[in-house]
Amino acid sequence: MDTHAVWTAVLGELELAVSRASFTTWFRNTGITRFENGEIVIFVPNAFTKAYIEKKYHQPILHCLERITGKPVRRIEYHIESGIRNHESREVVLVTASPSASLGANNPLLANFHDVGPAPNKYGLNSKYIFETFIVGKANELAHAAAQAIATRPGEAYNPLFVYGGVGLGKTHLLQAVGNAILSQNNQKKVLYVTIDTFTNDFIHAVREGRAKDVKDLYRAVDVLIVDDIQFISGKERTQEEFFHTFNELHQQRKQIIISSDRPPKAIAGIEDRLRSRMEWGMIVDIAQPDIETRVAILDARCRERGFPIPLHILQTVATIIQTNVRELEGALNKIIAYHQLKNTEPTEESVRSLLSSIESASIRSSITPKQVVNTVSEFYGITIEAVVGQSREKRFAMPRQVIMFLMRKELSMSFPAIGHELGGRDHTTAMHAYSKVERGAENDLKLRQEIEMIKQRMYINSAQR
Ligand code: ADP
Ligand code: MG
């Protein structure tokens, strides 16, 4: 059996079972190296990931493997591979192994900075995110056009380019496509792609190790700086300060800056005005949910890439069931392909419907927004939104607030920092505490349990009616 296909099928299932953040954090750059007589070797990129997967995901992986191969699995070993593999193309992109694999040391930027000396010109780009594989439709045509303009004339067209839109709609793909296109025209260009979290961590580590100036210089020496998910900068004053100066320096030198966010600059709470205004200097474009034609086109392209064409009327069915975002479309397609490849059958309307029936609810679920959680809970407990996100510690406000944080985590799979942010800029530890408090509380308290159920029902009914 092709180990690559097996692992792809396992990933397809895991992707649907765990949150998006967990999935990308823990399963990126993993794969199977050996699969013999029920003994399996899985490679992982570093010790941190190994420990976490062993602890949290060993059982689910084992079950998936047994279900998919139809054979018992006797043993799974997790090996650390000393290169980050690009799973799709099977090439080694960056060598960043570090014996003290802490999160910071795994950062490719810092690792290379230590080991290689002069700044290499390519970081963090994934070769599969290119313009050629990006499908253009009404929802993203403006963003696409702006991105292409920048790829042809970096630093001259719009600076910065600010792309915003919901999760899984192709922001990262588009941003990286610009980086890849610029490099393919001139591989001497220094293109740096980071998430704002990487940016933040780089500075935290650099300051701790007395190398702040080195990291500053490194960021300011690039030709193109791509910063993904900037919304997470809110409330982080030091990071804002650093980013502000980096931005100014690069902008002054006419170096291209590209930024993505889940919302427009105006809607990012907790950032300084001077930074916000800079984000608005260039061009702001949004990416919306793809229409049905685009969804079908994306599915069709993906099937062909995978060498598993599926008739259009069946793809129509998939695109009708999954409406939220492209990531979910891809997850659904992975599941369909894996299933039919293993069973060696052709997909039919029925088989596709039954495979996707479990995702349907998840699809509704992910269309619920954090705002809807806040609204539904406040309405349920008869308090105002101001009070529930406000500072009062009175129980009648504090309890609903904790329920909100609990639901954001449980139903929306949001990260704790993001939850804290939604609730008036609270710390992530507050959100973690609230989550476990409500979880424990609901175990023992029937009334609370019923209340949560009723709130959930209202939330899903409201969302389905939209
Ligand atoms: P975001 O960063 O907005 O959350 P991503 O860029 O990670 O979204 O996209 C999620 C997945 O969907 C990726 O695998 C990406 O390649 C794919 N995708 C998104 N939009 C498109 C598109 N227009 N054409 C092709 N693939 C897309
Ligand atoms: Mg993204």
Short mmCIF file of C-alpha atoms and ligand atoms in Angstrom, two decimals:
data_model
loop_
_atom_site.label_atom_id
_atom_site.label_comp_id
_atom_site.label_asym_id
_atom_site.label_seq_id
_atom_site.Cartn_x
_atom_site.Cartn_y
_atom_site.Cartn_z
CA MET A 1 0.00 0.00 0.00
CA ASP A 2 1.23 3.48 -0.83
CA THR A 3 2.27 4.99 2.49
CA HIS A 4 1.81 8.49 1.16
CA ALA A 5 -1.83 7.79 0.26
CA VAL A 6 -2.47 6.24 3.66
CA TRP A 7 -1.07 9.21 5.49
CA THR A 8 -3.01 11.61 3.30
CA ALA A 9 -6.19 9.73 4.20
CA VAL A 10 -5.31 9.85 7.91
CA LEU A 11 -4.67 13.58 7.67
CA GLY A 12 -7.98 13.99 5.85
CA GLU A 13 -9.81 12.45 8.79
CA LEU A 14 -7.83 14.24 11.47
CA GLU A 15 -8.38 17.55 9.76
CA LEU A 16 -12.11 17.14 10.20
CA ALA A 17 -11.80 15.99 13.80
CA VAL A 18 -9.51 18.63 15.30
CA SER A 19 -9.49 22.39 15.20
CA ARG A 20 -7.82 24.12 12.32
CA ALA A 21 -5.17 25.65 14.55
CA SER A 22 -4.28 22.30 16.08
CA PHE A 23 -4.22 20.64 12.74
CA THR A 24 -1.77 23.04 11.16
CA THR A 25 0.34 23.27 14.29
CA TRP A 26 0.79 19.57 14.88
CA PHE A 27 0.43 17.84 11.53
CA ARG A 28 2.29 20.07 9.18
CA ASN A 29 5.47 18.38 7.94
CA THR A 30 4.53 14.93 9.15
CA GLY A 31 4.43 11.73 7.15
CA ILE A 32 4.94 7.98 7.15
CA THR A 33 8.39 6.62 6.37
CA ARG A 34 7.80 2.94 6.96
CA PHE A 35 4.78 0.70 7.17
CA GLU A 36 5.49 -3.02 7.54
CA ASN A 37 3.75 -5.85 9.34
CA GLY A 38 1.63 -3.53 11.43
CA GLU A 39 4.64 -1.45 12.46
CA ILE A 40 4.57 2.13 11.43
CA VAL A 41 7.13 4.89 11.55
CA ILE A 42 5.77 8.41 11.42
CA PHE A 43 8.12 11.32 10.97
CA VAL A 44 7.57 14.59 12.74
CA PRO A 45 9.56 17.82 12.42
CA ASN A 46 10.76 18.25 16.00
CA ALA A 47 10.82 16.97 19.55
CA PHE A 48 8.10 19.30 20.71
CA THR A 49 5.67 18.03 18.10
CA LYS A 50 6.67 14.45 18.81
CA ALA A 51 5.90 14.78 22.51
CA TYR A 52 2.60 16.46 21.84
CA ILE A 53 1.39 14.05 19.18
CA GLU A 54 2.37 11.06 21.31
CA LYS A 55 0.44 12.40 24.22
CA LYS A 56 -2.64 13.78 22.52
CA TYR A 57 -3.08 12.16 19.13
CA HIS A 58 -1.61 8.70 19.41
CA GLN A 59 -4.96 6.96 19.85
CA PRO A 60 -6.82 8.84 17.09
CA ILE A 61 -3.93 8.21 14.69
CA LEU A 62 -3.93 4.54 15.56
CA HIS A 63 -7.67 4.23 15.03
CA CYS A 64 -7.56 6.10 11.73
CA LEU A 65 -4.73 3.92 10.48
CA GLU A 66 -6.56 0.73 11.37
CA ARG A 67 -9.79 1.94 9.85
CA ILE A 68 -8.16 3.11 6.66
CA THR A 69 -5.88 0.15 6.05
CA GLY A 70 -8.32 -2.39 7.46
CA LYS A 71 -5.41 -4.03 9.31
CA PRO A 72 -4.39 -4.05 12.95
CA VAL A 73 -1.57 -1.71 13.87
CA ARG A 74 0.82 -3.18 16.39
CA ARG A 75 3.20 -0.35 16.94
CA ILE A 76 3.68 3.27 15.99
CA GLU A 77 7.02 4.99 16.36
CA TYR A 78 7.49 8.70 15.97
CA HIS A 79 10.83 9.79 14.54
CA ILE A 80 12.17 13.28 14.38
CA GLU A 81 13.37 14.18 10.91
CA SER A 82 16.06 16.79 10.70
CA GLY A 83 14.56 18.70 7.79
CA ILE A 84 11.22 20.30 7.32
CA ARG A 85 9.67 18.38 4.52
CA ASN A 86 7.31 19.85 2.09
CA HIS A 87 4.74 17.12 2.15
CA GLU A 88 3.33 17.78 -1.29
CA SER A 89 6.45 17.99 -3.34
CA ARG A 90 8.64 15.81 -1.15
CA GLU A 91 11.48 18.23 -1.18
CA VAL A 92 13.39 19.52 1.78
CA VAL A 93 12.70 23.20 2.07
CA LEU A 94 14.67 24.38 5.04
CA VAL A 95 16.95 22.59 7.41
CA THR A 96 16.17 23.81 10.86
CA ALA A 97 16.67 20.91 13.20
CA SER A 98 17.65 22.05 16.58
CA PRO A 99 18.56 19.77 19.47
CA SER A 100 16.88 22.01 22.00
CA ALA A 101 13.70 22.02 19.96
CA SER A 102 11.79 24.68 21.79
CA LEU A 103 9.23 26.60 19.81
CA GLY A 104 11.52 29.55 19.39
CA ALA A 105 14.48 27.53 18.26
CA ASN A 106 12.33 25.93 15.60
CA ASN A 107 11.57 29.15 13.97
CA PRO A 108 13.22 28.87 10.56
CA LEU A 109 14.18 32.49 10.59
CA LEU A 110 16.12 32.29 13.82
CA ALA A 111 17.56 28.88 13.10
CA ASN A 112 19.00 30.05 9.84
CA PHE A 113 20.11 33.22 11.36
CA HIS A 114 22.28 31.29 13.80
CA ASP A 115 23.58 28.70 11.44
CA VAL A 116 23.95 30.24 8.07
CA GLY A 117 25.11 33.74 8.74
CA PRO A 118 24.09 36.04 5.90
CA ALA A 119 20.38 36.34 5.37
CA PRO A 120 19.17 33.84 2.78
CA ASN A 121 16.56 35.15 0.42
CA LYS A 122 13.67 32.80 0.95
CA TYR A 123 11.81 32.04 4.13
CA GLY A 124 8.58 30.48 5.02
CA LEU A 125 7.11 30.12 1.55
CA ASN A 126 5.29 26.99 0.55
CA SER A 127 5.84 26.14 -3.10
CA LYS A 128 2.27 24.92 -3.53
CA TYR A 129 0.78 28.36 -2.95
CA ILE A 130 1.17 29.91 -6.38
CA PHE A 131 -1.03 31.98 -8.70
CA GLU A 132 -1.38 29.05 -11.08
CA THR A 133 -3.37 27.08 -8.53
CA PHE A 134 -5.45 29.99 -7.25
CA ILE A 135 -8.95 29.99 -8.72
CA VAL A 136 -10.38 33.44 -9.36
CA GLY A 137 -14.07 34.21 -8.86
CA LYS A 138 -16.20 37.22 -7.98
CA ALA A 139 -15.35 36.94 -4.30
CA ASN A 140 -11.60 37.32 -4.74
CA GLU A 141 -11.01 38.94 -8.12
CA LEU A 142 -10.02 42.32 -6.78
CA ALA A 143 -7.64 40.85 -4.24
CA HIS A 144 -6.19 38.64 -6.95
CA ALA A 145 -5.69 41.55 -9.34
CA ALA A 146 -3.99 43.64 -6.67
CA ALA A 147 -1.75 40.73 -5.73
CA GLN A 148 -0.73 40.26 -9.34
CA ALA A 149 0.00 43.93 -9.78
CA ILE A 150 2.32 43.75 -6.82
CA ALA A 151 4.02 40.62 -8.04
CA THR A 152 4.91 42.40 -11.30
CA ARG A 153 5.97 45.68 -9.73
CA PRO A 154 6.85 45.12 -6.09
CA GLY A 155 7.15 48.31 -4.07
CA GLU A 156 5.60 50.40 -6.83
CA ALA A 157 1.95 49.51 -7.25
CA TYR A 158 0.34 49.61 -3.83
CA ASN A 159 2.22 49.70 -0.58
CA PRO A 160 1.15 48.12 1.66
CA LEU A 161 -1.36 45.73 0.22
CA PHE A 162 -3.83 44.78 2.94
CA VAL A 163 -5.94 41.68 2.27
CA TYR A 164 -8.70 40.74 4.67
CA GLY A 165 -11.34 38.03 4.86
CA GLY A 166 -12.65 35.10 6.88
CA VAL A 167 -10.85 31.93 7.71
CA GLY A 168 -10.02 29.47 4.92
CA LEU A 169 -10.81 31.88 2.08
CA GLY A 170 -7.34 31.92 0.55
CA LYS A 171 -5.50 34.84 2.18
CA THR A 172 -2.39 32.86 2.97
CA HIS A 173 -2.44 31.26 -0.46
CA LEU A 174 -2.65 34.62 -2.20
CA LEU A 175 0.02 36.27 -0.06
CA GLN A 176 2.42 33.43 -0.61
CA ALA A 177 1.65 33.41 -4.33
CA VAL A 178 2.96 36.96 -4.51
CA GLY A 179 6.14 35.94 -2.71
CA ASN A 180 6.66 32.91 -4.91
CA ALA A 181 6.01 34.90 -8.09
CA ILE A 182 8.51 37.58 -7.13
CA LEU A 183 11.12 34.93 -6.39
CA SER A 184 10.49 33.11 -9.62
CA GLN A 185 11.26 36.29 -11.55
CA ASN A 186 14.33 37.07 -9.50
CA ASN A 187 15.63 34.56 -7.03
CA GLN A 188 17.99 37.10 -5.50
CA LYS A 189 15.09 39.00 -3.94
CA LYS A 190 14.79 38.61 -0.22
CA VAL A 191 11.22 37.60 0.38
CA LEU A 192 10.19 36.97 3.94
CA TYR A 193 6.86 35.45 4.91
CA VAL A 194 5.90 35.39 8.59
CA THR A 195 2.77 35.22 10.65
CA ILE A 196 2.52 38.01 13.16
CA ASP A 197 3.05 35.39 15.86
CA THR A 198 6.42 34.46 14.35
CA PHE A 199 7.31 38.12 14.17
CA THR A 200 6.39 38.54 17.83
CA ASN A 201 8.29 35.44 18.92
CA ASP A 202 11.39 36.42 16.97
CA PHE A 203 11.61 39.64 18.90
CA ILE A 204 10.83 38.08 22.24
CA HIS A 205 13.59 35.51 21.78
CA ALA A 206 16.00 38.00 20.33
CA VAL A 207 15.56 40.37 23.25
CA ARG A 208 15.95 37.53 25.71
CA GLU A 209 19.18 36.44 24.03
CA GLY A 210 20.52 39.98 23.63
CA ARG A 211 20.26 39.89 19.83
CA ALA A 212 17.46 42.37 19.27
CA LYS A 213 19.51 44.45 16.87
CA ASP A 214 20.37 41.46 14.68
CA VAL A 215 16.75 40.52 14.27
CA LYS A 216 15.77 44.13 13.61
CA ASP A 217 18.41 44.35 10.91
CA LEU A 218 17.29 41.11 9.40
CA TYR A 219 13.69 42.23 9.07
CA ARG A 220 14.70 45.57 7.70
CA ALA A 221 16.96 44.05 5.06
CA VAL A 222 14.24 42.25 3.12
CA ASP A 223 12.81 43.30 -0.23
CA VAL A 224 9.36 41.95 0.41
CA LEU A 225 7.82 41.47 3.84
CA ILE A 226 4.65 39.39 4.04
CA VAL A 227 2.87 39.41 7.38
CA ASP A 228 -0.02 37.02 7.83
CA ASP A 229 -2.86 37.28 10.35
CA ILE A 230 -1.95 40.70 11.68
CA GLN A 231 -5.14 40.85 13.76
CA PHE A 232 -3.24 39.00 16.50
CA ILE A 233 -1.10 42.08 17.04
CA SER A 234 -3.92 43.70 18.96
CA GLY A 235 -3.05 44.46 22.54
CA LYS A 236 0.65 43.62 22.01
CA GLU A 237 2.35 46.95 22.52
CA ARG A 238 5.95 45.86 22.09
CA THR A 239 5.17 44.03 18.87
CA GLN A 240 3.27 47.01 17.55
CA GLU A 241 6.22 49.22 18.30
CA GLU A 242 8.64 46.91 16.49
CA PHE A 243 6.32 46.40 13.57
CA PHE A 244 5.72 50.12 13.27
CA HIS A 245 9.43 50.84 12.90
CA THR A 246 10.02 47.92 10.57
CA PHE A 247 7.13 49.10 8.46
CA ASN A 248 8.43 52.67 8.25
CA GLU A 249 11.91 51.61 7.36
CA LEU A 250 10.80 49.25 4.60
CA HIS A 251 8.19 51.61 3.25
CA GLN A 252 10.68 54.41 3.04
CA GLN A 253 13.00 52.23 1.01
CA ARG A 254 10.09 51.31 -1.26
CA LYS A 255 10.19 47.72 -0.21
CA GLN A 256 6.91 45.91 -0.63
CA ILE A 257 4.81 45.10 2.44
CA ILE A 258 1.84 42.74 2.25
CA ILE A 259 -0.47 42.18 5.19
CA SER A 260 -3.41 39.90 5.83
CA SER A 261 -6.06 40.00 8.52
CA ASP A 262 -9.42 38.49 9.27
CA ARG A 263 -10.92 42.00 9.38
CA PRO A 264 -10.23 45.48 7.96
CA PRO A 265 -7.79 47.76 9.80
CA LYS A 266 -10.63 49.82 11.25
CA ALA A 267 -12.10 46.78 12.95
CA ILE A 268 -8.90 45.61 14.63
CA ALA A 269 -9.30 46.57 18.25
CA GLY A 270 -6.38 47.42 20.49
CA ILE A 271 -3.95 48.84 17.97
CA GLU A 272 -2.41 52.27 17.93
CA ASP A 273 -3.83 54.79 15.48
CA ARG A 274 -0.46 55.46 13.87
CA LEU A 275 -0.16 51.79 12.98
CA ARG A 276 -3.73 51.55 11.78
CA SER A 277 -3.31 54.54 9.54
CA ARG A 278 -0.22 53.01 7.97
CA MET A 279 -2.08 49.85 7.18
CA GLU A 280 -4.56 52.02 5.32
CA TRP A 281 -1.93 53.82 3.28
CA GLY A 282 -1.92 51.49 0.34
CA MET A 283 -4.68 49.32 -0.98
CA ILE A 284 -7.24 47.43 1.09
CA VAL A 285 -9.03 44.51 -0.55
CA ASP A 286 -11.28 41.83 0.82
CA ILE A 287 -11.89 38.20 -0.01
CA ALA A 288 -15.45 36.99 0.49
CA GLN A 289 -17.00 33.53 0.51
CA PRO A 290 -16.76 31.93 -2.92
CA ASP A 291 -19.97 31.49 -4.91
CA ILE A 292 -21.10 28.07 -6.05
CA GLU A 293 -19.41 28.28 -9.47
CA THR A 294 -16.10 29.08 -7.85
CA ARG A 295 -16.52 26.33 -5.29
CA VAL A 296 -17.11 23.80 -8.06
CA ALA A 297 -14.15 25.14 -10.04
CA ILE A 298 -11.88 24.79 -7.02
CA LEU A 299 -13.05 21.24 -6.39
CA ASP A 300 -12.61 20.34 -10.02
CA ALA A 301 -9.07 21.73 -10.12
CA ARG A 302 -8.12 19.91 -6.93
CA CYS A 303 -9.46 16.58 -8.23
CA ARG A 304 -7.47 16.88 -11.40
CA GLU A 305 -4.33 17.75 -9.46
CA ARG A 306 -4.83 14.64 -7.45
CA GLY A 307 -5.41 12.51 -10.56
CA PHE A 308 -8.89 11.64 -9.35
CA PRO A 309 -11.42 13.39 -11.57
CA ILE A 310 -15.01 13.45 -10.27
CA PRO A 311 -18.05 14.25 -12.49
CA LEU A 312 -19.25 17.84 -12.23
CA HIS A 313 -22.75 17.01 -11.00
CA ILE A 314 -21.22 15.26 -8.00
CA LEU A 315 -18.93 18.21 -7.32
CA GLN A 316 -22.05 20.39 -7.47
CA THR A 317 -23.49 18.29 -4.65
CA VAL A 318 -20.33 18.75 -2.59
CA ALA A 319 -20.30 22.48 -3.21
CA THR A 320 -23.94 22.73 -2.18
CA ILE A 321 -23.31 20.95 1.10
CA ILE A 322 -20.09 22.78 1.97
CA GLN A 323 -20.58 26.51 1.63
CA THR A 324 -18.41 28.08 4.26
CA ASN A 325 -14.86 28.13 3.00
CA VAL A 326 -12.26 26.59 0.76
CA ARG A 327 -10.45 24.81 3.53
CA GLU A 328 -13.59 22.84 4.36
CA LEU A 329 -14.12 22.09 0.70
CA GLU A 330 -10.65 20.64 0.54
CA GLY A 331 -11.19 18.62 3.70
CA ALA A 332 -14.39 17.17 2.28
CA LEU A 333 -12.70 16.34 -0.99
CA ASN A 334 -9.80 14.62 0.78
CA LYS A 335 -12.27 12.48 2.61
CA ILE A 336 -14.14 11.59 -0.57
CA ILE A 337 -11.00 10.73 -2.52
CA ALA A 338 -9.45 8.71 0.29
CA TYR A 339 -12.63 6.72 0.79
CA HIS A 340 -13.19 5.87 -2.86
CA GLN A 341 -9.56 5.12 -3.55
CA LEU A 342 -9.45 2.66 -0.73
CA LYS A 343 -12.75 1.04 -1.63
CA ASN A 344 -11.79 1.22 -5.28
CA THR A 345 -15.25 2.51 -6.25
CA GLU A 346 -16.57 5.50 -8.18
CA PRO A 347 -18.10 8.33 -6.17
CA THR A 348 -21.87 8.65 -6.50
CA GLU A 349 -24.34 11.25 -5.22
CA GLU A 350 -25.33 8.84 -2.45
CA SER A 351 -21.84 7.89 -1.35
CA VAL A 352 -20.81 11.55 -1.28
CA ARG A 353 -23.88 12.60 0.67
CA SER A 354 -23.42 9.93 3.25
CA LEU A 355 -19.71 10.68 3.62
CA LEU A 356 -20.41 14.36 4.11
CA SER A 357 -23.40 14.01 6.42
CA SER A 358 -21.11 14.29 9.41
CA ILE A 359 -19.56 17.47 8.08
CA GLU A 360 -22.83 19.21 7.38
CA SER A 361 -23.32 20.16 11.00
CA ALA A 362 -19.69 21.21 11.27
CA SER A 363 -20.26 23.43 8.29
CA ILE A 364 -23.13 25.19 9.97
CA ARG A 365 -21.07 25.35 13.10
CA SER A 366 -18.19 27.12 11.49
CA SER A 367 -20.48 29.72 10.00
CA ILE A 368 -21.26 30.95 13.50
CA THR A 369 -19.29 34.06 14.33
CA PRO A 370 -17.86 35.13 17.69
CA LYS A 371 -20.33 38.04 17.64
CA GLN A 372 -23.25 35.66 17.38
CA VAL A 373 -22.03 33.83 20.47
CA VAL A 374 -21.83 37.08 22.40
CA ASN A 375 -25.25 38.18 21.19
CA THR A 376 -27.01 34.90 21.86
CA VAL A 377 -25.57 34.49 25.35
CA SER A 378 -26.25 38.09 26.41
CA GLU A 379 -29.77 37.85 25.12
CA PHE A 380 -30.30 34.54 26.86
CA TYR A 381 -29.22 35.90 30.24
CA GLY A 382 -30.92 39.23 29.66
CA ILE A 383 -27.86 41.44 29.99
CA THR A 384 -26.32 43.97 27.64
CA ILE A 385 -23.35 43.27 25.41
CA GLU A 386 -21.46 46.16 27.02
CA ALA A 387 -21.86 44.54 30.42
CA VAL A 388 -20.83 41.13 29.25
CA VAL A 389 -17.59 42.31 27.66
CA GLY A 390 -17.06 44.92 30.36
CA GLN A 391 -15.04 44.77 33.55
CA SER A 392 -17.69 44.07 36.19
CA ARG A 393 -16.99 41.00 38.29
CA GLU A 394 -20.57 40.66 39.51
CA LYS A 395 -21.67 37.11 39.08
CA ARG A 396 -24.61 37.93 36.82
CA PHE A 397 -22.12 39.33 34.29
CA ALA A 398 -19.10 37.16 35.02
CA MET A 399 -20.94 33.87 34.58
CA PRO A 400 -22.38 34.63 31.11
CA ARG A 401 -18.96 35.97 30.13
CA GLN A 402 -17.41 32.64 31.03
CA VAL A 403 -20.08 30.78 29.13
CA ILE A 404 -19.24 32.87 26.06
CA MET A 405 -15.57 32.02 26.35
CA PHE A 406 -16.43 28.36 26.81
CA LEU A 407 -18.62 28.29 23.70
CA MET A 408 -16.11 30.16 21.58
CA ARG A 409 -13.56 27.51 22.39
CA LYS A 410 -15.82 24.49 22.23
CA GLU A 411 -18.03 25.39 19.28
CA LEU A 412 -15.82 27.71 17.23
CA SER A 413 -12.44 26.16 18.10
CA MET A 414 -11.00 29.61 18.65
CA SER A 415 -7.58 30.07 20.22
CA PHE A 416 -7.51 31.36 23.79
CA PRO A 417 -5.73 34.59 22.84
CA ALA A 418 -8.37 35.20 20.15
CA ILE A 419 -11.13 34.62 22.69
CA GLY A 420 -9.57 37.02 25.16
CA HIS A 421 -9.34 39.52 22.37
CA GLU A 422 -13.02 39.20 21.47
CA LEU A 423 -13.99 39.84 25.05
CA GLY A 424 -12.60 43.31 25.39
CA GLY A 425 -8.90 42.40 25.24
CA ARG A 426 -8.70 39.97 28.12
CA ASP A 427 -5.64 37.85 28.73
CA HIS A 428 -5.55 34.32 27.27
CA THR A 429 -5.17 32.83 30.74
CA THR A 430 -8.54 34.34 31.66
CA ALA A 431 -10.10 32.56 28.70
CA MET A 432 -8.42 29.28 29.63
CA HIS A 433 -9.63 29.58 33.18
CA ALA A 434 -13.18 30.37 32.07
CA TYR A 435 -13.20 27.41 29.74
CA SER A 436 -12.18 24.87 32.34
CA LYS A 437 -14.43 26.42 34.94
CA VAL A 438 -17.54 26.10 32.79
CA GLU A 439 -16.53 22.66 31.58
CA ARG A 440 -16.17 21.40 35.14
CA GLY A 441 -19.25 23.30 36.26
CA ALA A 442 -21.41 21.74 33.57
CA GLU A 443 -20.38 18.28 34.69
CA ASN A 444 -21.92 18.75 38.11
CA ASP A 445 -24.60 21.31 37.49
CA LEU A 446 -27.63 20.13 35.54
CA LYS A 447 -29.07 23.62 35.24
CA LEU A 448 -25.92 25.02 33.69
CA ARG A 449 -25.74 22.08 31.34
CA GLN A 450 -29.31 22.69 30.16
CA GLU A 451 -28.68 26.39 29.75
CA ILE A 452 -25.68 25.73 27.55
CA GLU A 453 -27.70 23.31 25.45
CA MET A 454 -30.46 25.88 24.97
CA ILE A 455 -27.97 28.57 24.02
CA LYS A 456 -26.35 26.26 21.51
CA GLN A 457 -29.69 25.44 19.95
CA ARG A 458 -30.57 29.09 19.60
CA MET A 459 -27.19 29.84 18.11
CA TYR A 460 -27.48 27.13 15.47
CA ILE A 461 -31.08 27.95 14.65
CA ASN A 462 -30.24 31.61 14.19
CA SER A 463 -27.27 30.74 12.07
CA ALA A 464 -29.15 28.24 9.89
CA GLN A 465 -31.86 30.84 9.26
CA ARG A 466 -29.49 33.44 7.99
P1 ADP B 1 -6.81 31.72 4.89
O1 ADP B 1 -5.36 32.09 5.00
O2 ADP B 1 -7.66 32.82 4.36
O3 ADP B 1 -7.37 31.14 6.15
P2 ADP B 1 -5.80 29.71 3.08
O4 ADP B 1 -5.01 30.55 2.14
O5 ADP B 1 -5.03 28.94 4.09
O6 ADP B 1 -6.93 30.57 3.80
O7 ADP B 1 -6.70 28.73 2.21
C1 ADP B 1 -7.23 27.52 2.70
C2 ADP B 1 -7.06 26.45 1.65
O8 ADP B 1 -7.92 26.73 0.57
C3 ADP B 1 -5.66 26.37 1.08
O9 ADP B 1 -5.33 25.03 0.87
C4 ADP B 1 -5.76 27.12 -0.22
O10 ADP B 1 -4.85 26.62 -1.17
C5 ADP B 1 -7.17 26.86 -0.64
N1 ADP B 1 -7.76 27.97 -1.39
C6 ADP B 1 -8.33 29.08 -0.88
N2 ADP B 1 -8.79 29.88 -1.85
C7 ADP B 1 -8.48 29.28 -3.01
C8 ADP B 1 -8.69 29.61 -4.39
N3 ADP B 1 -9.31 30.74 -4.75
N4 ADP B 1 -8.26 28.73 -5.32
C9 ADP B 1 -7.66 27.61 -4.97
N5 ADP B 1 -7.43 27.23 -3.71
C10 ADP B 1 -7.83 28.05 -2.73
MG MG B 2 -4.12 32.05 6.64
#
